[in-house]
Every structure is written in C-alpha cells, then in structure tokens.
Short mmCIF file of C-alpha atoms in Angstrom, two decimals:
data_model
loop_
_atom_site.label_atom_id
_atom_site.label_comp_id
_atom_site.label_asym_id
_atom_site.label_seq_id
_atom_site.Cartn_x
_atom_site.Cartn_y
_atom_site.Cartn_z
CA SER A 7 38.94 2.18 25.94
CA GLY A 8 36.14 4.70 24.98
CA ALA A 9 33.69 4.70 22.10
CA ARG A 10 34.52 2.52 19.32
CA TYR A 11 32.14 4.09 17.00
CA ARG A 12 30.08 7.38 16.57
CA ARG A 13 27.20 8.23 14.37
CA LYS A 14 27.99 10.10 11.37
CA SER A 15 24.78 12.12 11.33
CA ALA A 16 21.62 12.51 13.48
CA ASN A 17 19.68 12.81 10.29
CA SER A 18 21.06 9.46 8.60
CA GLY A 19 18.37 7.68 6.65
CA PRO A 20 16.66 4.65 8.12
CA CYS A 21 18.25 1.32 7.64
CA HIS A 22 16.50 -1.97 6.78
CA THR A 23 17.24 -4.82 9.06
CA SER A 24 18.64 -6.93 6.19
CA GLN A 25 21.65 -4.51 6.33
CA TYR A 26 22.49 -5.79 9.75
CA TRP A 27 23.12 -9.46 9.41
CA SER A 28 26.94 -9.00 8.82
CA LEU A 29 29.38 -8.32 11.68
CA ASP A 30 31.39 -6.06 9.20
CA PRO A 31 30.88 -2.56 10.28
CA CYS A 32 30.61 -1.32 6.80
CA PHE A 33 27.31 -3.12 6.66
CA ILE A 34 26.05 -0.43 9.04
CA PRO A 35 26.02 2.72 6.94
CA ASP A 36 25.21 5.32 9.44
CA LEU A 37 28.19 4.48 11.67
CA GLU A 38 31.81 5.70 11.53
CA TRP A 39 34.14 3.27 13.40
CA THR A 40 36.85 5.30 15.33
CA CYS A 41 39.23 2.44 16.45
CA GLY A 42 39.54 -1.15 16.11
CA ARG A 43 37.01 -3.56 15.21
CA PRO A 44 33.63 -3.50 17.10
CA THR A 45 32.56 -6.42 19.30
CA THR A 46 29.43 -8.55 18.43
CA SER A 47 27.61 -7.13 21.34
CA GLU A 48 28.62 -3.42 20.50
CA ILE A 49 27.11 -4.06 16.98
CA ALA A 50 24.03 -5.82 18.66
CA GLY A 51 23.47 -2.82 20.80
CA VAL A 52 23.57 -0.33 17.81
CA VAL A 53 21.21 -2.51 15.81
CA LYS A 54 18.79 -2.76 18.37
CA GLU A 55 18.86 0.99 19.32
CA ASP A 56 18.25 1.95 15.62
CA SER A 57 15.65 -0.75 15.28
CA VAL A 58 13.66 0.52 18.25
CA GLN A 59 13.84 4.07 16.75
CA ARG A 60 12.89 2.78 13.06
CA HIS A 61 10.04 0.66 14.49
CA SER A 62 8.60 3.63 16.34
CA GLU A 63 8.76 5.78 13.03
CA LEU A 64 7.04 2.96 11.13
CA VAL A 65 4.15 2.69 13.65
CA THR A 66 3.52 6.40 13.49
CA LEU A 67 3.73 6.40 9.61
CA ILE A 68 1.46 3.34 9.23
CA ALA A 69 -1.03 4.90 11.50
CA TYR A 70 -1.06 8.05 9.43
CA HIS A 71 -1.33 6.44 6.09
CA ARG A 72 -4.20 4.10 7.45
CA GLN A 73 -6.13 7.11 8.40
CA ARG A 74 -5.59 8.83 5.06
CA TYR A 75 -6.45 5.68 3.18
CA TYR A 76 -9.51 4.15 5.20
CA GLN A 77 -10.92 7.06 6.95
CA ASP A 78 -10.27 10.12 4.80
CA ALA A 79 -10.27 8.23 1.40
CA VAL A 80 -7.34 10.42 0.24
CA PRO A 81 -4.18 8.33 0.31
CA GLU A 82 -0.84 9.88 -0.10
CA ILE A 83 1.15 7.06 -1.21
CA SER A 84 0.53 4.14 -3.52
CA ASP A 85 -0.47 0.64 -2.21
CA ALA A 86 2.98 -0.70 -3.02
CA GLU A 87 4.74 1.96 -0.99
CA TYR A 88 2.27 1.27 1.80
CA ASP A 89 2.99 -2.53 1.61
CA GLU A 90 6.64 -1.90 1.77
CA LEU A 91 6.35 -0.05 5.15
CA GLU A 92 4.19 -2.87 6.61
CA SER A 93 6.70 -5.37 5.30
CA GLU A 94 9.57 -3.50 6.89
CA LEU A 95 7.69 -3.36 10.33
CA ARG A 96 7.07 -7.14 10.14
CA ASP A 97 10.77 -7.85 9.41
CA LEU A 98 11.89 -5.64 12.30
CA GLU A 99 9.31 -7.49 14.67
CA PHE A 100 10.56 -10.84 13.53
CA ALA A 101 14.22 -9.80 14.31
CA PHE A 102 13.11 -8.19 17.57
CA PRO A 103 9.94 -9.93 18.86
CA GLU A 104 10.02 -7.70 21.88
CA LEU A 105 8.95 -4.83 19.82
CA ILE A 106 5.37 -6.35 19.12
CA THR A 107 2.58 -4.95 21.18
CA ALA A 108 -1.20 -5.34 21.00
CA GLN A 109 -1.53 -1.98 19.33
CA SER A 110 1.39 -2.56 16.66
CA PRO A 111 -0.02 -2.36 13.09
CA SER A 112 1.18 -5.92 12.50
CA GLN A 113 -1.59 -7.01 15.06
CA THR A 114 -4.47 -4.65 14.12
CA VAL A 115 -6.66 -4.27 11.08
CA GLY A 116 -7.52 -1.33 8.84
CA GLY A 117 -8.50 2.16 10.10
CA GLY A 118 -10.62 3.63 12.91
CA VAL A 119 -14.07 5.01 13.10
CA THR A 120 -14.90 8.61 12.09
CA GLU A 121 -17.16 10.97 14.20
CA THR A 122 -19.40 11.18 10.93
CA PHE A 123 -21.08 7.91 11.72
CA SER A 124 -22.17 5.83 14.83
CA ALA A 125 -20.00 2.93 15.78
CA VAL A 126 -21.13 -0.48 15.10
CA VAL A 127 -19.48 -3.52 17.10
CA HIS A 128 -18.83 -6.50 14.83
CA ARG A 129 -20.23 -9.72 16.53
CA VAL A 130 -17.79 -11.66 14.36
CA PRO A 131 -14.46 -9.70 14.07
CA MET A 132 -13.59 -8.53 10.43
CA THR A 133 -10.20 -9.51 10.05
CA SER A 134 -7.68 -8.51 7.37
CA LEU A 135 -5.68 -10.85 5.10
CA ASP A 136 -1.90 -11.36 5.24
CA ASN A 137 -0.17 -10.51 2.03
CA ALA A 138 2.07 -12.71 -0.52
CA MET A 139 4.11 -10.36 -2.87
CA ASP A 140 5.16 -13.11 -5.05
CA ALA A 141 4.87 -16.79 -5.92
CA ASP A 142 7.66 -17.84 -3.34
CA GLU A 143 5.54 -16.21 -0.49
CA LEU A 144 2.53 -17.85 -1.77
CA VAL A 145 4.19 -21.36 -1.84
CA ALA A 146 5.45 -20.56 1.65
CA TRP A 147 1.79 -20.00 2.85
CA GLY A 148 0.54 -23.12 1.26
CA GLU A 149 3.25 -25.11 3.15
CA ARG A 150 2.41 -23.63 6.41
CA VAL A 151 -1.36 -24.49 5.70
CA LEU A 152 -0.40 -28.16 5.02
CA LYS A 153 1.88 -28.22 8.20
CA GLY A 154 -1.11 -27.06 10.19
CA LEU A 155 -3.39 -29.89 9.18
CA PRO A 156 -3.37 -33.56 9.68
CA PRO A 157 -0.90 -35.59 7.58
CA ASP A 158 -2.16 -36.53 4.06
CA SER A 159 -5.03 -33.96 4.18
CA ILE A 160 -6.18 -32.94 0.87
CA VAL A 161 -6.53 -29.20 0.56
CA ASN A 162 -8.75 -27.30 -2.21
CA PHE A 163 -8.38 -23.61 -2.46
CA VAL A 164 -10.96 -21.04 -3.66
CA CYS A 165 -9.30 -18.18 -5.71
CA GLU A 166 -11.33 -15.01 -5.79
CA LEU A 167 -10.54 -11.64 -7.46
CA LYS A 168 -9.51 -9.03 -4.77
CA ILE A 169 -11.66 -6.17 -5.40
CA ASP A 170 -10.23 -2.59 -4.95
CA GLY A 171 -12.96 -1.33 -2.82
CA LEU A 172 -14.29 -0.92 0.68
CA ALA A 173 -15.03 -4.00 2.96
CA MET A 174 -18.62 -4.10 4.15
CA SER A 175 -20.74 -6.07 6.65
CA ILE A 176 -24.45 -6.19 5.82
CA ARG A 177 -26.78 -7.77 8.66
CA TYR A 178 -30.28 -9.22 7.93
CA GLU A 179 -32.60 -10.06 10.58
CA ASP A 180 -35.88 -12.24 9.57
CA GLY A 181 -35.09 -11.25 6.00
CA ALA A 182 -34.89 -7.56 6.28
CA LEU A 183 -31.60 -5.51 5.89
CA VAL A 184 -31.22 -3.84 9.51
CA GLN A 185 -27.64 -2.71 9.44
CA ALA A 186 -24.57 -2.14 7.23
CA ALA A 187 -20.96 -1.36 8.63
CA THR A 188 -17.63 -0.61 7.46
CA ARG A 189 -14.69 -3.03 8.55
CA GLY A 190 -13.13 -0.12 10.75
CA ASP A 191 -10.48 -1.63 12.94
CA GLY A 192 -11.94 -5.15 12.67
CA ARG A 193 -13.88 -4.89 15.89
CA ILE A 194 -15.67 -1.64 15.57
CA GLY A 195 -17.01 -0.18 12.29
CA GLU A 196 -19.19 2.56 10.98
CA ASP A 197 -22.75 2.55 10.65
CA VAL A 198 -23.56 3.23 6.84
CA THR A 199 -26.94 1.56 6.58
CA ALA A 200 -28.91 4.30 4.80
CA ASN A 201 -26.06 4.64 2.18
CA VAL A 202 -25.69 0.99 1.53
CA ALA A 203 -29.44 0.69 1.15
CA THR A 204 -29.18 2.76 -2.02
CA ILE A 205 -26.84 0.45 -3.70
CA ALA A 206 -29.14 -1.28 -6.42
CA VAL A 207 -27.75 -4.57 -6.43
CA ILE A 208 -27.93 -5.16 -2.84
CA PRO A 209 -31.31 -6.78 -1.75
CA THR A 210 -33.27 -5.09 1.12
CA THR A 211 -35.22 -8.06 1.68
CA LEU A 212 -34.12 -11.68 1.44
CA ILE A 213 -36.05 -13.89 -1.08
CA SER A 214 -34.46 -17.36 -2.03
CA ALA A 215 -34.78 -18.27 -5.75
CA SER A 216 -34.70 -22.03 -4.62
CA GLY A 217 -37.48 -21.68 -1.92
CA ALA A 218 -34.81 -22.03 0.91
CA SER A 219 -35.69 -20.84 4.30
CA VAL A 220 -34.57 -17.19 5.35
CA PRO A 221 -32.11 -17.51 8.33
CA GLN A 222 -33.07 -15.56 11.48
CA VAL A 223 -29.80 -13.61 11.18
CA LEU A 224 -27.63 -13.40 8.23
CA GLU A 225 -24.42 -11.27 8.05
CA VAL A 226 -23.08 -10.87 4.49
CA ARG A 227 -19.69 -9.64 3.98
CA GLY A 228 -18.07 -8.18 0.69
CA GLU A 229 -16.89 -5.34 -1.07
CA VAL A 230 -18.43 -2.02 -2.12
CA TYR A 231 -16.64 -0.61 -5.19
CA MET A 232 -17.18 2.02 -7.87
CA PRO A 233 -17.06 0.43 -11.36
CA ILE A 234 -14.60 2.15 -13.91
CA ASP A 235 -17.34 3.59 -15.98
CA ALA A 236 -19.12 5.21 -13.18
CA PHE A 237 -15.81 6.69 -11.97
CA GLU A 238 -15.02 8.15 -15.34
CA LYS A 239 -18.42 9.84 -15.19
CA PHE A 240 -17.87 11.04 -11.74
CA LYS A 241 -14.33 12.39 -12.35
CA ALA A 242 -15.59 14.05 -15.43
CA PHE A 243 -18.46 15.64 -13.47
CA LYS A 244 -16.01 16.96 -10.82
CA GLU A 245 -13.66 18.51 -13.46
CA ALA A 246 -16.58 20.34 -15.18
CA GLU A 247 -17.74 21.47 -11.78
CA ASN A 248 -14.39 22.83 -10.82
CA LEU A 249 -14.27 24.78 -14.19
CA VAL A 250 -17.47 26.53 -12.97
CA ARG A 251 -16.00 27.05 -9.50
CA SER A 252 -12.76 28.36 -10.94
CA ALA A 253 -14.82 30.90 -13.04
CA ALA A 254 -16.61 32.06 -10.19
CA GLY A 255 -13.40 32.76 -8.27
CA LYS A 256 -13.88 29.75 -5.88
CA LYS A 257 -11.37 26.85 -4.85
CA ALA A 258 -11.60 23.93 -6.80
CA ASP A 259 -12.75 20.72 -5.15
CA PRO A 260 -10.42 17.71 -4.94
CA VAL A 261 -10.88 15.28 -7.85
CA PRO A 262 -10.60 11.56 -7.05
CA VAL A 263 -7.44 9.85 -8.50
CA ASN A 264 -8.87 6.33 -8.87
CA PRO A 265 -12.11 4.21 -8.39
CA ARG A 266 -11.20 3.07 -4.79
CA ASN A 267 -10.93 6.61 -3.22
CA ALA A 268 -14.09 7.86 -5.18
CA GLY A 269 -16.09 4.81 -3.91
CA ALA A 270 -15.04 5.17 -0.34
CA GLY A 271 -15.74 8.84 -0.33
CA SER A 272 -19.11 8.27 -2.03
CA LEU A 273 -20.07 5.77 0.62
CA ARG A 274 -19.14 8.02 3.59
CA GLN A 275 -21.50 10.86 2.64
CA LYS A 276 -23.86 12.22 5.40
CA ASP A 277 -26.56 12.60 2.74
CA ALA A 278 -27.48 9.15 1.33
CA THR A 279 -29.08 10.53 -1.80
CA VAL A 280 -25.60 11.65 -2.75
CA THR A 281 -24.43 8.00 -2.32
CA ALA A 282 -27.32 6.96 -4.47
CA GLY A 283 -26.22 9.03 -7.50
CA ARG A 284 -22.64 7.62 -7.46
CA GLY A 285 -23.31 4.20 -9.11
CA LEU A 286 -21.71 1.97 -6.48
CA ALA A 287 -21.79 -1.74 -6.92
CA PHE A 288 -21.05 -4.71 -4.51
CA TRP A 289 -19.56 -8.29 -4.65
CA SER A 290 -20.41 -10.55 -1.76
CA TYR A 291 -17.60 -12.97 -0.73
CA GLN A 292 -18.09 -14.18 2.80
CA LEU A 293 -20.55 -15.02 5.59
CA GLY A 294 -20.27 -13.58 8.97
CA GLU A 295 -22.71 -14.34 11.79
CA VAL A 296 -25.55 -16.77 10.70
CA ILE A 297 -28.44 -18.07 12.98
CA GLY A 298 -30.86 -20.39 11.77
CA GLY A 299 -29.01 -21.13 8.46
CA PRO A 300 -27.71 -24.22 6.79
CA ASP A 301 -24.67 -26.02 8.14
CA PHE A 302 -22.04 -25.36 5.32
CA THR A 303 -19.08 -27.63 4.87
CA SER A 304 -17.21 -25.69 2.31
CA HIS A 305 -16.69 -21.90 1.23
CA ASP A 306 -18.07 -22.51 -2.30
CA SER A 307 -21.33 -23.84 -0.95
CA SER A 308 -21.85 -20.77 1.09
CA LEU A 309 -21.16 -18.65 -2.02
CA ASP A 310 -24.02 -20.70 -3.70
CA PHE A 311 -26.31 -19.88 -0.94
CA LEU A 312 -25.50 -16.26 -1.28
CA HIS A 313 -26.22 -16.40 -5.06
CA ASP A 314 -29.53 -18.07 -4.27
CA PHE A 315 -30.46 -15.13 -2.17
CA SER A 316 -29.56 -12.58 -5.13
CA PHE A 317 -26.50 -11.31 -3.76
CA PRO A 318 -23.92 -10.42 -6.38
CA VAL A 319 -21.19 -13.20 -6.50
CA ASN A 320 -18.23 -12.74 -8.78
CA PRO A 321 -18.27 -15.19 -11.81
CA ASN A 322 -14.58 -15.29 -11.88
CA ILE A 323 -14.26 -17.22 -8.70
CA GLU A 324 -12.55 -20.67 -8.95
CA VAL A 325 -12.02 -23.93 -6.92
CA VAL A 326 -8.68 -25.46 -7.51
CA GLU A 327 -6.81 -28.36 -6.28
CA SER A 328 -3.27 -27.24 -6.09
CA LEU A 329 -0.93 -24.28 -5.41
CA GLY A 330 0.38 -24.61 -8.89
CA GLN A 331 -3.35 -23.84 -10.17
CA VAL A 332 -3.42 -21.04 -7.56
CA ILE A 333 -0.23 -19.56 -9.23
CA GLU A 334 -1.88 -19.99 -12.78
CA PHE A 335 -4.96 -18.21 -11.59
CA CYS A 336 -3.01 -15.34 -10.12
CA GLN A 337 -0.88 -15.06 -13.23
CA LYS A 338 -3.83 -14.93 -15.74
CA TRP A 339 -5.56 -12.34 -13.68
CA GLN A 340 -2.35 -10.29 -13.35
CA LYS A 341 -2.29 -10.30 -17.03
CA ASP A 342 -6.03 -9.69 -17.74
CA ARG A 343 -6.89 -7.43 -14.96
CA HIS A 344 -7.67 -4.52 -17.20
CA LEU A 345 -10.12 -6.42 -19.12
CA LEU A 346 -12.55 -6.11 -16.15
CA PRO A 347 -15.09 -3.25 -15.75
CA TYR A 348 -13.93 -2.74 -12.17
CA GLU A 349 -10.35 -2.58 -10.53
CA ILE A 350 -8.62 -5.39 -8.81
CA ASP A 351 -5.32 -5.33 -7.00
CA GLY A 352 -4.66 -9.06 -6.40
CA VAL A 353 -6.24 -12.33 -5.72
CA ALA A 354 -7.61 -13.72 -2.36
CA ILE A 355 -6.82 -17.34 -1.75
CA LYS A 356 -8.85 -19.45 0.94
CA VAL A 357 -9.03 -22.86 1.99
CA ASN A 358 -12.15 -24.32 0.86
CA ASP A 359 -13.10 -26.74 3.47
CA LEU A 360 -14.60 -25.15 6.53
CA GLN A 361 -13.43 -27.71 9.10
CA GLN A 362 -9.80 -27.27 8.03
CA ARG A 363 -10.40 -23.62 8.51
CA GLU A 364 -11.27 -24.21 12.11
CA THR A 365 -8.13 -26.35 12.62
CA LEU A 366 -5.88 -23.59 11.14
CA GLY A 367 -7.44 -20.84 13.03
CA PHE A 368 -6.31 -17.16 13.17
CA THR A 369 -3.40 -15.05 14.17
CA ALA A 370 -4.12 -11.76 15.99
CA ARG A 371 -5.13 -10.09 12.74
CA ALA A 372 -5.56 -12.50 9.99
CA PRO A 373 -6.76 -16.07 9.24
CA ARG A 374 -4.16 -18.66 8.71
CA TRP A 375 -6.44 -20.24 6.01
CA ALA A 376 -6.32 -17.25 3.72
CA ILE A 377 -3.82 -15.01 1.93
CA ALA A 378 -3.92 -11.99 -0.45
CA PHE A 379 -1.71 -12.37 -3.48
CA LYS A 380 -0.94 -8.69 -4.33
CA PHE A 381 -0.14 -7.81 -7.81
CA PRO A 382 2.98 -5.78 -8.34
CA PRO A 383 2.80 -2.05 -8.95
CA GLU A 384 2.19 -0.88 -12.61
CA GLU A 385 3.95 1.79 -14.62
CA ARG A 386 1.62 4.68 -15.43
CA THR A 387 1.94 7.73 -17.55
CA THR A 388 1.48 10.93 -15.70
CA LEU A 389 2.05 14.77 -15.99
CA LEU A 390 5.26 16.41 -15.11
CA LYS A 391 3.80 19.50 -13.25
CA ASP A 392 7.01 21.33 -12.21
CA ILE A 393 10.75 20.92 -11.56
CA GLN A 394 11.59 22.30 -8.14
CA ILE A 395 14.91 22.79 -6.17
CA SER A 396 15.82 21.37 -2.98
CA VAL A 397 18.52 22.97 -0.82
CA GLY A 398 20.19 20.91 1.70
CA ARG A 399 21.81 21.50 4.99
CA THR A 400 25.43 21.80 3.40
CA GLY A 401 24.09 24.04 0.68
CA ARG A 402 23.91 21.13 -1.96
CA VAL A 403 21.20 21.83 -4.60
CA THR A 404 18.97 18.95 -5.85
CA PRO A 405 16.43 19.17 -8.40
CA PHE A 406 13.36 17.01 -7.99
CA ALA A 407 10.29 16.51 -10.14
CA VAL A 408 6.48 17.36 -9.09
CA LEU A 409 4.36 14.75 -10.77
CA GLU A 410 0.46 14.30 -10.94
CA SER A 411 -0.68 11.46 -8.63
CA VAL A 412 -1.49 8.21 -10.36
CA PHE A 413 -2.10 5.83 -7.65
#
C-alpha cells in the first residue's frame, strides 16, 4: 500500500512524450520508484499529469515567441528552436487529444494585432502552412493528399521558394489599391496600406499587359521582404548611427540580426516615409478574394494572371508531376539557397488543381493541399562575447558561453 513512486525534484526538466511509450519506470526520468513495479494505470496517470503541465508550458512559450517574432520583430530563438516547440506540442496533442482547444497554437495562426495599426478583418482567412521537416514527412503528406482524392487521381504540384518575410494581403477595388494588411492571427490583421504603397514593385493601379479586364475586387497575397543588399546597407547605417549615439553618451539602438526582422520592423513604421527608404520588395504567390475575375482551374494559371497585371512572381516556381520531383526541387534549393539575393527558409508545395484543393479542404489552421518543407538549421560563425558562471541550487558551478545572435 502507499505511493509506489515519488518525484525526484519539482524542478525536473520537461520530458518529451516519446520517453513514455515503455512501461519500464526507467523510461520516466523524473520519477523514483519506491517499491515494487508500477501498474500500467499508475504510469498512465503520471504521464498524463506531466503532459498536461508540459502542454500548458508550451502554450505559454509559443504564444510569447509568436509575439516576439510576428508583432515585435525581435525573436529570441531561432526558427528551428521554435519549430521544435510546435512539434513537441503537436506530439502531446496527438497522444492526448483532449488537450486540444480552439485556442491552442496548433489550431491558430501567426501573431495578433498591435495597437499601432488599425485592425482589418480578412474576408478570406489567411491560413498558415503545416511543416515537413524532412523527406519522409513530405512523402507522408503526399500520401495523405492522394488518400483524400478519388482513386486514380493525377496530382501535379507547384513548388515555390518559401520567402523569409512577412505575409501580406493587398486588396484592389476597380483597379485601385485600397488596403494592405498583415496576416495577424489569420482572421484579423493590421492595416499597413500607407507603408505597402511605398514599395516600388507593388502596383497602385491595375493595368493588364494583355488587355484583360480588371476585376471588381482582387486580393493579392504574397510576402514582403528585405533583399540582402538592402539589409546590409541598413545594418551598416544602424551601426554607424550607434557610433554617433555612443559618442554622444546615448544608448545604442538595436541592430537587426537578419533581413526578416529588419523587413518586418521596417514595414511596421508609423511614418510611411521611413518604410519607403528601407528598400523593401514583394513576391506575390496566391489570390484571396476575387470578384469579377476569370474562373481559374489551376494555381499556375492564377500566377500567370498576377504576372499579367505586373505583380512580381518568383521566376523559380516550378510545376512538377511527382513527389520525387518535389524532393529534387527541395534538395536543389537547400543547396543553392545562398545564390539568391534574398533569404528563403524552405519550399512551399501546393496541389496545382484548384478543384482538387476544394476536395481536400482545410484543417483548423492550414490547407491540406499545401505544406512547407523547412530547411534544416545552418551552422554559423559567431562571436564569443563572454564566459559566465551559473551556480546551481546545490552549489554546483557550471560555465556557459554568451554568444552574439546569428538567427
């Protein structure tokens, strides 16, 4: 009788669910068994209790890092570290579906809306994409696509470079740009019309090169980004500005660590003239709401339509006929990503046939007909700024390195 186990420490590190699949108590590292072998129900109770606690921690962590990334444009962890948090959350919710709520990060998109800009309700939700972290996960997605379609369906895929920027919706009415909004949480974004209107490559008035009719309403979606050369110039400017500030006894301003952060911060300026001087660019990749336009049957035909109206469409988009070709495309650009004048962090793969997309539909936060293949994290050279000492609760001394951020 009595407890068969006790927790070793209230501060034990979090466990991943994969550590729980064995009934052997040694597979639960934060427990110390006091007598006999635990029953299956006892183990299940401990696993559930720890999983609920870890799930709550992950929800809080992900919400915090989403705000730092999407709203503040000053992330504190790398994309790979963030993806690991979301992956762990999904694993827990797969093992314990009762943990899933409508507010869970697995069911929601991106960040919220700041008070700096007015809110915009998206007429067509701006969903996110689920991730594939390797070729096996990409193949598994392709198999799910085929299972969701009638037998003997022929599926073509569109492969697009995944631009590391800020998702944007640009709305035109009777050929005039009337509104631009960030994705926000997928339902409500931020009104950044004045800022987006300063980006030179985005047309303010629609004119078709082929003489096609202008739709009554055309919503164009894509990615605002900062090209690498514009980022290097901006970074050098901020560093030189900080030297002046330092000489005057003033605190230095933060220097952006990568083009994505610099681009997002540049777009979210109260003064649109500041945005205009930052050299931002745009790639279009999707239609949102369209009224009075053509009836498209494929995604690539909609991209041709966007190109006809002078929207920038990435020249490296390819339509392929098999998952093998999709994987080849991903491998090529993983190798050649640094040959581009802008940053990418993966490949977006989409079913080309729009009727097949209708059949496949959506989950709560993402289309079943598309997925993002994420490139693995890269090794970078950085500066060792300091070596500090951490003293634990028991007096144990552990040195740790303070490195300059590279993500």
